[in-house]
Short mmCIF file of C-alpha atoms in Angstrom, two decimals:
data_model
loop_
_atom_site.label_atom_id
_atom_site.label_comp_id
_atom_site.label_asym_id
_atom_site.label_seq_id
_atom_site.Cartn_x
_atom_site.Cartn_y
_atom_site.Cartn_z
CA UNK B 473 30.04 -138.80 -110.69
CA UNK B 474 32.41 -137.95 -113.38
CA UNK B 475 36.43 -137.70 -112.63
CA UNK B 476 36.38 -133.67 -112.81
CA UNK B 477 39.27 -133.79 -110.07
CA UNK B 478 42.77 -134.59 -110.41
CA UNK B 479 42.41 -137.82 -108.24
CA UNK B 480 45.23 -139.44 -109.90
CA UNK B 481 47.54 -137.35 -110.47
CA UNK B 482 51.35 -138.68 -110.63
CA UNK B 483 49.94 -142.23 -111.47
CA UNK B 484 51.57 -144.29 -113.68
CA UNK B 485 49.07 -146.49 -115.92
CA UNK B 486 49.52 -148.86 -118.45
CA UNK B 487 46.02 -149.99 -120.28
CA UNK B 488 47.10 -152.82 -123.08
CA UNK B 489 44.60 -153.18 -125.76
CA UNK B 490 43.56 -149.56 -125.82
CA UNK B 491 43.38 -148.92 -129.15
CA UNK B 492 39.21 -148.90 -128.91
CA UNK B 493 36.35 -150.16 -127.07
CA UNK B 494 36.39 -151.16 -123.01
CA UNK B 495 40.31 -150.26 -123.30
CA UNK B 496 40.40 -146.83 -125.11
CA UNK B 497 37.57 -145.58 -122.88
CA UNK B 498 39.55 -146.81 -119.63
CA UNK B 499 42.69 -145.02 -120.64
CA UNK B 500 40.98 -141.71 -121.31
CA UNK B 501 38.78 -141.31 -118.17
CA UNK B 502 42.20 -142.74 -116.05
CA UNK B 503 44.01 -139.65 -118.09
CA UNK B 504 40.89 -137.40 -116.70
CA UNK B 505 41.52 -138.10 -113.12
CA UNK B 506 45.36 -137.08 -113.53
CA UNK B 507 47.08 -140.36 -114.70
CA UNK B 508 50.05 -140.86 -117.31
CA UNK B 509 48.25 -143.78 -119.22
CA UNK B 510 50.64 -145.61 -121.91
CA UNK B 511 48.92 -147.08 -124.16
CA UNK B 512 49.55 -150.05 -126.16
CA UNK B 513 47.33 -151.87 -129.08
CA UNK B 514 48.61 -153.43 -132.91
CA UNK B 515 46.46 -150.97 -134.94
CA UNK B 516 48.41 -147.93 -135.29
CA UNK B 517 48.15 -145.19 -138.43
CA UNK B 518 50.43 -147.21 -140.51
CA UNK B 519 49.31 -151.05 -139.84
CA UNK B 520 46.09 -152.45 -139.35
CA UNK B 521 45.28 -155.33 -137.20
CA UNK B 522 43.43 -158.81 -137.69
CA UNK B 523 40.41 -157.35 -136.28
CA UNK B 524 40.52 -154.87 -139.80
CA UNK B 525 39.16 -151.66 -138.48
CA UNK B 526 41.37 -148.63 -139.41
CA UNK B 527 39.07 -145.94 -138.02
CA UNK B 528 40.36 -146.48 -134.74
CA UNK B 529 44.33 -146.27 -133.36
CA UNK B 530 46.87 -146.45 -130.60
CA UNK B 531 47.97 -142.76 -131.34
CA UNK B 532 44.55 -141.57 -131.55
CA UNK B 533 43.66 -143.39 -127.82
CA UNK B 534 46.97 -141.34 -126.50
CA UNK B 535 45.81 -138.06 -127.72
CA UNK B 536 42.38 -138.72 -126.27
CA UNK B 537 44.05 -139.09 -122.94
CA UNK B 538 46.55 -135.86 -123.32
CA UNK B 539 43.19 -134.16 -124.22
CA UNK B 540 41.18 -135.40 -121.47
CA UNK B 541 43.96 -133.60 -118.73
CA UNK B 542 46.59 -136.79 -118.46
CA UNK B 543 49.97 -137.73 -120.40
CA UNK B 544 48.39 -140.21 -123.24
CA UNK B 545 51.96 -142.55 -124.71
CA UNK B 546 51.24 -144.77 -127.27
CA UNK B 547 53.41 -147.70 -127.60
CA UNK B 548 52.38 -150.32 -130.35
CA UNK B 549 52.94 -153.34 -128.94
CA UNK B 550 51.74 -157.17 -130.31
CA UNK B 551 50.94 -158.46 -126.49
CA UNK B 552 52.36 -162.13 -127.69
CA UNK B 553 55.65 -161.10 -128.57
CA UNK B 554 57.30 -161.60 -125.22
CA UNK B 555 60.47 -159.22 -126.55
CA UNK B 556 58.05 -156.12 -127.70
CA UNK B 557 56.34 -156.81 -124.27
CA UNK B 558 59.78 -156.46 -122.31
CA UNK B 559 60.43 -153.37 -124.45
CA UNK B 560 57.53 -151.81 -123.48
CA UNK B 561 58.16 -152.66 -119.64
CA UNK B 562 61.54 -151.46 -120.25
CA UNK B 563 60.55 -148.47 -121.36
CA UNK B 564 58.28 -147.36 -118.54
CA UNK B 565 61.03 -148.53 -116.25
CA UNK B 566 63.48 -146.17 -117.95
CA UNK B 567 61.00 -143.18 -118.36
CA UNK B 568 59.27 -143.34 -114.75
CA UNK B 569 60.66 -146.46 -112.89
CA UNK B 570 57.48 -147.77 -111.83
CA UNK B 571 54.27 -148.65 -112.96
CA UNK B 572 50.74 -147.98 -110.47
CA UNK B 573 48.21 -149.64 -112.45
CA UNK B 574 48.13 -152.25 -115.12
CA UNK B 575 44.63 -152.74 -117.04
CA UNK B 576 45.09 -155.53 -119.12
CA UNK B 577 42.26 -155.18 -121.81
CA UNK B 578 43.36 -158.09 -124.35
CA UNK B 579 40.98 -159.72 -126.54
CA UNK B 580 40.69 -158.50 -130.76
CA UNK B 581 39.15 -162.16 -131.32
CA UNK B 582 35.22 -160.70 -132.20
CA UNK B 583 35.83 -161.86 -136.27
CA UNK B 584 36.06 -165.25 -134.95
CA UNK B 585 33.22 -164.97 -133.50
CA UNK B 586 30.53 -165.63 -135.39
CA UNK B 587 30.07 -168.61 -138.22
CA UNK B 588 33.28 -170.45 -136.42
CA UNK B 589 33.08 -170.31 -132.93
CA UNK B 590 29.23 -169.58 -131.90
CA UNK B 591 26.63 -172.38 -132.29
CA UNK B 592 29.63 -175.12 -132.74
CA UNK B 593 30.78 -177.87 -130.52
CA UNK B 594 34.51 -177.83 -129.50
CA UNK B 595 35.12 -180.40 -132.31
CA UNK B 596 33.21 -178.62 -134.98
CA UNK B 597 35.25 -175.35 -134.22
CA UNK B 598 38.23 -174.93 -136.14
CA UNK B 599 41.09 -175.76 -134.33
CA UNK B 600 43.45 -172.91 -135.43
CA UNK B 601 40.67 -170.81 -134.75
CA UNK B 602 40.02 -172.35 -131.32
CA UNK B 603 43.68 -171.41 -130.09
CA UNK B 604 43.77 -167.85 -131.93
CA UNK B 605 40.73 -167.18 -129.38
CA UNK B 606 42.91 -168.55 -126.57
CA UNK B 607 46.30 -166.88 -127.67
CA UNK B 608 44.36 -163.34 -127.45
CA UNK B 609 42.08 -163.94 -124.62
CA UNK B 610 44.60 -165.81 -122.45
CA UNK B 611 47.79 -166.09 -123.29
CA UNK B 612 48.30 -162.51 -123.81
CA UNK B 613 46.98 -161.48 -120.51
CA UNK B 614 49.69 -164.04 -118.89
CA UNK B 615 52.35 -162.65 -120.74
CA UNK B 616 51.16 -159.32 -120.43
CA UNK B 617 51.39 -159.64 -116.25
CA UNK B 618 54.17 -161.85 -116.05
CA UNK B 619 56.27 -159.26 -117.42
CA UNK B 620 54.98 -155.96 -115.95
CA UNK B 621 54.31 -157.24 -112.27
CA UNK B 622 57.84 -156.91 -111.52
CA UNK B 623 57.68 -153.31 -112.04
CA UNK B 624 54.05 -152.87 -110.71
CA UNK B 625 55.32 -154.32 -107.28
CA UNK B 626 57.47 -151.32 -106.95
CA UNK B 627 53.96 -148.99 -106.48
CA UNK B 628 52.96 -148.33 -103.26
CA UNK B 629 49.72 -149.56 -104.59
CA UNK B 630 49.60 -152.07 -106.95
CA UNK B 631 46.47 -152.37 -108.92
CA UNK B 632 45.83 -155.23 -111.56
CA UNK B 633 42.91 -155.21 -113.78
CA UNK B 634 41.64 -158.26 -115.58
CA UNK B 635 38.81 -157.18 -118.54
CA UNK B 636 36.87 -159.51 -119.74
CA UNK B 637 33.23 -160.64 -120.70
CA UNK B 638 31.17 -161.63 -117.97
CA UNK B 639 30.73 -162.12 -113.78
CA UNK B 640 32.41 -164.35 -112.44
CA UNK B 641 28.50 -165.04 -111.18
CA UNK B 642 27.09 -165.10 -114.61
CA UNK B 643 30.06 -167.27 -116.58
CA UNK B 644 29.39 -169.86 -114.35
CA UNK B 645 26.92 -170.77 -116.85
CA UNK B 646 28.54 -171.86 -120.37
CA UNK B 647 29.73 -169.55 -122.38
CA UNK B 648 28.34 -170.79 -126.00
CA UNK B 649 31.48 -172.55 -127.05
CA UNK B 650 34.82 -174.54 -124.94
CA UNK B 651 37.20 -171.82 -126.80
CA UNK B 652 35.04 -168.53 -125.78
CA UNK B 653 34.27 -170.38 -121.98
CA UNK B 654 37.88 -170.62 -121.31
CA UNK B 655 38.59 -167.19 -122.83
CA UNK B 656 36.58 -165.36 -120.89
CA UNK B 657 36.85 -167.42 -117.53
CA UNK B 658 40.51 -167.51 -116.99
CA UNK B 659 40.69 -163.88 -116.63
CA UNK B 660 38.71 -163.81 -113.79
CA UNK B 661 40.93 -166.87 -112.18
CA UNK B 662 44.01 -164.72 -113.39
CA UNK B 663 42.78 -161.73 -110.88
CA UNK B 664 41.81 -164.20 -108.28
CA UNK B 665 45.45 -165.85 -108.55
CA UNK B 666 47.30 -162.49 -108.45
CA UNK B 667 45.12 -161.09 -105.77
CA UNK B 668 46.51 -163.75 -103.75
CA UNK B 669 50.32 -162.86 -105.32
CA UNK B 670 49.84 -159.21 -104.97
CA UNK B 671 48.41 -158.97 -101.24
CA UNK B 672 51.62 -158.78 -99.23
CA UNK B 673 52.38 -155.78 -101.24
CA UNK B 674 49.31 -154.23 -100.42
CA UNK B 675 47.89 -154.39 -104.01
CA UNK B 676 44.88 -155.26 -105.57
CA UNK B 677 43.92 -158.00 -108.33
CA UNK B 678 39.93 -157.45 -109.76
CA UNK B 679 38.62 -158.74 -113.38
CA UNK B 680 35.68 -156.52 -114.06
CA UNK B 681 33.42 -156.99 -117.12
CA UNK B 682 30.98 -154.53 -119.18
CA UNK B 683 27.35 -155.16 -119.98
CA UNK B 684 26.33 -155.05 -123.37
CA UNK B 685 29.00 -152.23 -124.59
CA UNK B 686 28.46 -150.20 -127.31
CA UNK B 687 31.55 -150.06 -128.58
CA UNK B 688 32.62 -149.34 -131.83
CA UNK B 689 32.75 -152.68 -133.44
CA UNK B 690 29.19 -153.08 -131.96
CA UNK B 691 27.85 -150.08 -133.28
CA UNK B 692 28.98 -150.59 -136.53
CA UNK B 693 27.61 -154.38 -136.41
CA UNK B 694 24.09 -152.63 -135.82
CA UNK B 695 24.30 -149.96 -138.51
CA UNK B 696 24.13 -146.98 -135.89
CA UNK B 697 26.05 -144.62 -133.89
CA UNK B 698 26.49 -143.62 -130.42
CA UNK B 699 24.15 -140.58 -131.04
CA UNK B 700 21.15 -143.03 -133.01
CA UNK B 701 22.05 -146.23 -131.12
CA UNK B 702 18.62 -147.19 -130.14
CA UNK B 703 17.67 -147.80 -133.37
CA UNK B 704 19.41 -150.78 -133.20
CA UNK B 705 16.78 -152.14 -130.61
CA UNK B 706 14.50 -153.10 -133.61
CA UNK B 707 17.19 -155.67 -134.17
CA UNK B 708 17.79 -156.62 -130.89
CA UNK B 709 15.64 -156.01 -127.92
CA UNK B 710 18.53 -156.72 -125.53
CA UNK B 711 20.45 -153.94 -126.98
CA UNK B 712 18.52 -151.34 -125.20
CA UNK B 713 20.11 -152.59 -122.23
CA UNK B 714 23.75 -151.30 -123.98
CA UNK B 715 26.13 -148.81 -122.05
CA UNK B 716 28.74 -146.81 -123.33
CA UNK B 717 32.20 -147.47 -123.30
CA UNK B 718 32.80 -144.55 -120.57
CA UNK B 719 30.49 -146.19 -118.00
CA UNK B 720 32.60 -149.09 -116.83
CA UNK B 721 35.93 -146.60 -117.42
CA UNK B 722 33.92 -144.19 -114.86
CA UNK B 723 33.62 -147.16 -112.26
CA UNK B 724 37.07 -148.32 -112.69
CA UNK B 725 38.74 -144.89 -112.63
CA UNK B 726 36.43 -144.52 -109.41
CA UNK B 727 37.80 -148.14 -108.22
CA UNK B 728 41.56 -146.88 -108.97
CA UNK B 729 41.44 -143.89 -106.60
CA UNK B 730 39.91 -145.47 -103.73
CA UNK B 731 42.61 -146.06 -100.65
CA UNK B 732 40.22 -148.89 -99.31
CA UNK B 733 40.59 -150.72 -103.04
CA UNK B 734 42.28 -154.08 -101.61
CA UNK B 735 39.82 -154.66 -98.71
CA UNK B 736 36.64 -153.96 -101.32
CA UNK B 737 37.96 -155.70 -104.45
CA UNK B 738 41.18 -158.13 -104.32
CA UNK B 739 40.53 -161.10 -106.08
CA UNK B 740 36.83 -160.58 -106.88
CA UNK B 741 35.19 -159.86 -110.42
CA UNK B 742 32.71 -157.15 -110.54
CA UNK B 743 31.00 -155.61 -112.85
CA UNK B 744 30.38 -151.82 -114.38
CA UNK B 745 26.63 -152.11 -112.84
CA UNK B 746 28.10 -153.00 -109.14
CA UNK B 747 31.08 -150.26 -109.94
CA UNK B 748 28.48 -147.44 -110.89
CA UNK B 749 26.68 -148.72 -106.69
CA UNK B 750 29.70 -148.11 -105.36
CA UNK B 751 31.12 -145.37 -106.84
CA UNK B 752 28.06 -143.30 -107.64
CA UNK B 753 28.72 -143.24 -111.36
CA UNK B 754 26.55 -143.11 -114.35
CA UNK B 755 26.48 -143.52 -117.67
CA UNK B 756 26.74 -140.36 -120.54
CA UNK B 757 22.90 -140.55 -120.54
CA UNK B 758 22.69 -140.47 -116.95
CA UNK B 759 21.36 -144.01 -117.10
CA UNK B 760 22.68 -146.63 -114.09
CA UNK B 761 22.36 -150.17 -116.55
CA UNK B 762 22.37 -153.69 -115.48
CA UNK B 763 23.01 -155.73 -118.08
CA UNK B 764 24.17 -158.54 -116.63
CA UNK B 765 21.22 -158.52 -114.11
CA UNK B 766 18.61 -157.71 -116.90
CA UNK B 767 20.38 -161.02 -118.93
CA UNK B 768 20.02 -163.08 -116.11
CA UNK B 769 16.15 -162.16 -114.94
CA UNK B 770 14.21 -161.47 -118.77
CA UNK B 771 16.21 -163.23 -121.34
CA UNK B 772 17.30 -166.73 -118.91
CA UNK B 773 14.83 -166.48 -116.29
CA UNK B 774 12.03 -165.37 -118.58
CA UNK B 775 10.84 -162.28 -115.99
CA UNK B 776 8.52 -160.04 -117.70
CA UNK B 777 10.13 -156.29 -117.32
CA UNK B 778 11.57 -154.04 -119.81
CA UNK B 779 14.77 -152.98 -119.80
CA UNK B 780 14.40 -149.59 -118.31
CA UNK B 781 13.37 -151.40 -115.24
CA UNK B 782 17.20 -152.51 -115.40
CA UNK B 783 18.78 -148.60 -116.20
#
């Protein structure tokens, strides 16, 4: 199922940390089904940010959305400056005077990643580094919703959306480092919090996670595009369980136009595999992956299956 109808039309949408990946896919298949998506990231055409890819941009992920059949609004925004943050609510208070659905996509910590963070204890990890990965994985998501749920309250509908790395299920394990762990955990306890916050307005709190995503950044890690990206397999077997960007946007996109959203989804984490069950989606290659299930069974569990078994 692809959003070919106009299923949210005369929704307000605000995805921060669009400007590529998870987040620019989201915003453009929300714009699909009918949505005015602003969109917020710190890489724009003039400035480039920390992460140091230029190639992709908060103006481009608008247009992407005006092109797909919504309203794309980009609105550079640094998530951890509290003021730009109230601008930016401010300003969708003044242009529409309510916000639907709030997709908080935050993270831009992958080059500190590898070397520093992965394969280090707590201690051995750089302690500036260790709170850089917390200041973009956390505190920018609290922040982020502290400021816009006033305004998303007003909806008839509330929808919050946590994105991070991982099932709630599958991050009970530990996540390679104390830093990354709490990074990618406390989104997921973020949606189950608000959930509870958001119910007697009848809205909906759900952190929901890719599988391996090819997203740009990963792509060019590998060497390959989206049109060669099995090549990269060679490299890594596990990559041939990767999805596109577009196949978790598909489920959520699904998840945001369905009236029975609260009873299904407040406070849970999901994933785009359980999304793509539910919703009937697929990926661009017509593909249903489960990489989170594949992770679990062949590389932890040692199962002996390929990953097509898993797609």
């Amino acid at each position: 199922m692809d959003n070919t109808t106009k299923t949210l039309a005369g929704r307000i949408a605000l995805v921060a940390g669009a400007t590529r990946g998870a987040g620019r896919a989201i915003a453009v298949e929300l714009g699909r089904a009918g949505a005015t998506v602003y969109v917020t990231g710190r890489t724009t055409r003039e400035q480039v940010s920390e992460v140091g890819r230029g190639t992709e941009t908060v103006e481009e992920t608008a247009e992407l959305v005006t092109a797909a059949g919504g309203e794309g609004i980009a609105v550079p925004t640094d998530h951890l400056d509290q003021e730009r943050v109230r601008a930016l609510v401010g300003r969708i208070d003044g242009e529409r005077g309510r916000l639907d659905i709030l997709v908080n996509d935050l993270w831009g910590g992958e080059h500190l990643l590898a070397g520093s963070v992965f394969g280090k204890k707590s201690w051995e990890t750089p302690l500036d580094t260790g709170l850089r990965i917390l200041d973009l994985g956390v505190r920018s998501h609290v922040v982020t919703a502290a400021l816009a749920l006033p305004l998303l309250i007003r909806s008839d509908a509330p929808l919050h959306v946590e994105v991070t790395d991982g099932t709630a299920e599958y991050n009970a394990r530990y996540r390679e480092n104390l830093y990354y762990d709490l990074a990618k955990n406390a989104p997921i306890r973020i949606a189950f919090g608000l959930g509870e916050e958001l119910a007697p307005y009848g809205g909906t709190a759900v952190a929901v996670t890719p599988g391996f995503l090819r997203s740009e950044q990963m792509l060019a890690h590998f060497g390959v595009t989206e049109e060669n990206w099995r090549d990269a397999v060679a490299k890594d077997p596990v990559f041939a369980i990767a999805e596109s960007p577009r196949y978790l946007a598909r489920g959520l996109a699904a998840l945001a136009a369905d009236p029975e959203r609260a009873a299904r989804w407040n406070g849970r984490s999901t994933s785009s595999a359980e999304l793509a069950r539910v919703y009937g989606v697929r990926d661009v290659d017509g593909s249903r992956p489960d990489a989170w299930g594949y992770i679990q069974d062949v590389v932890h569990d040692g199962k002996d299956a390929p990953a097509e078994d898993y797609r």
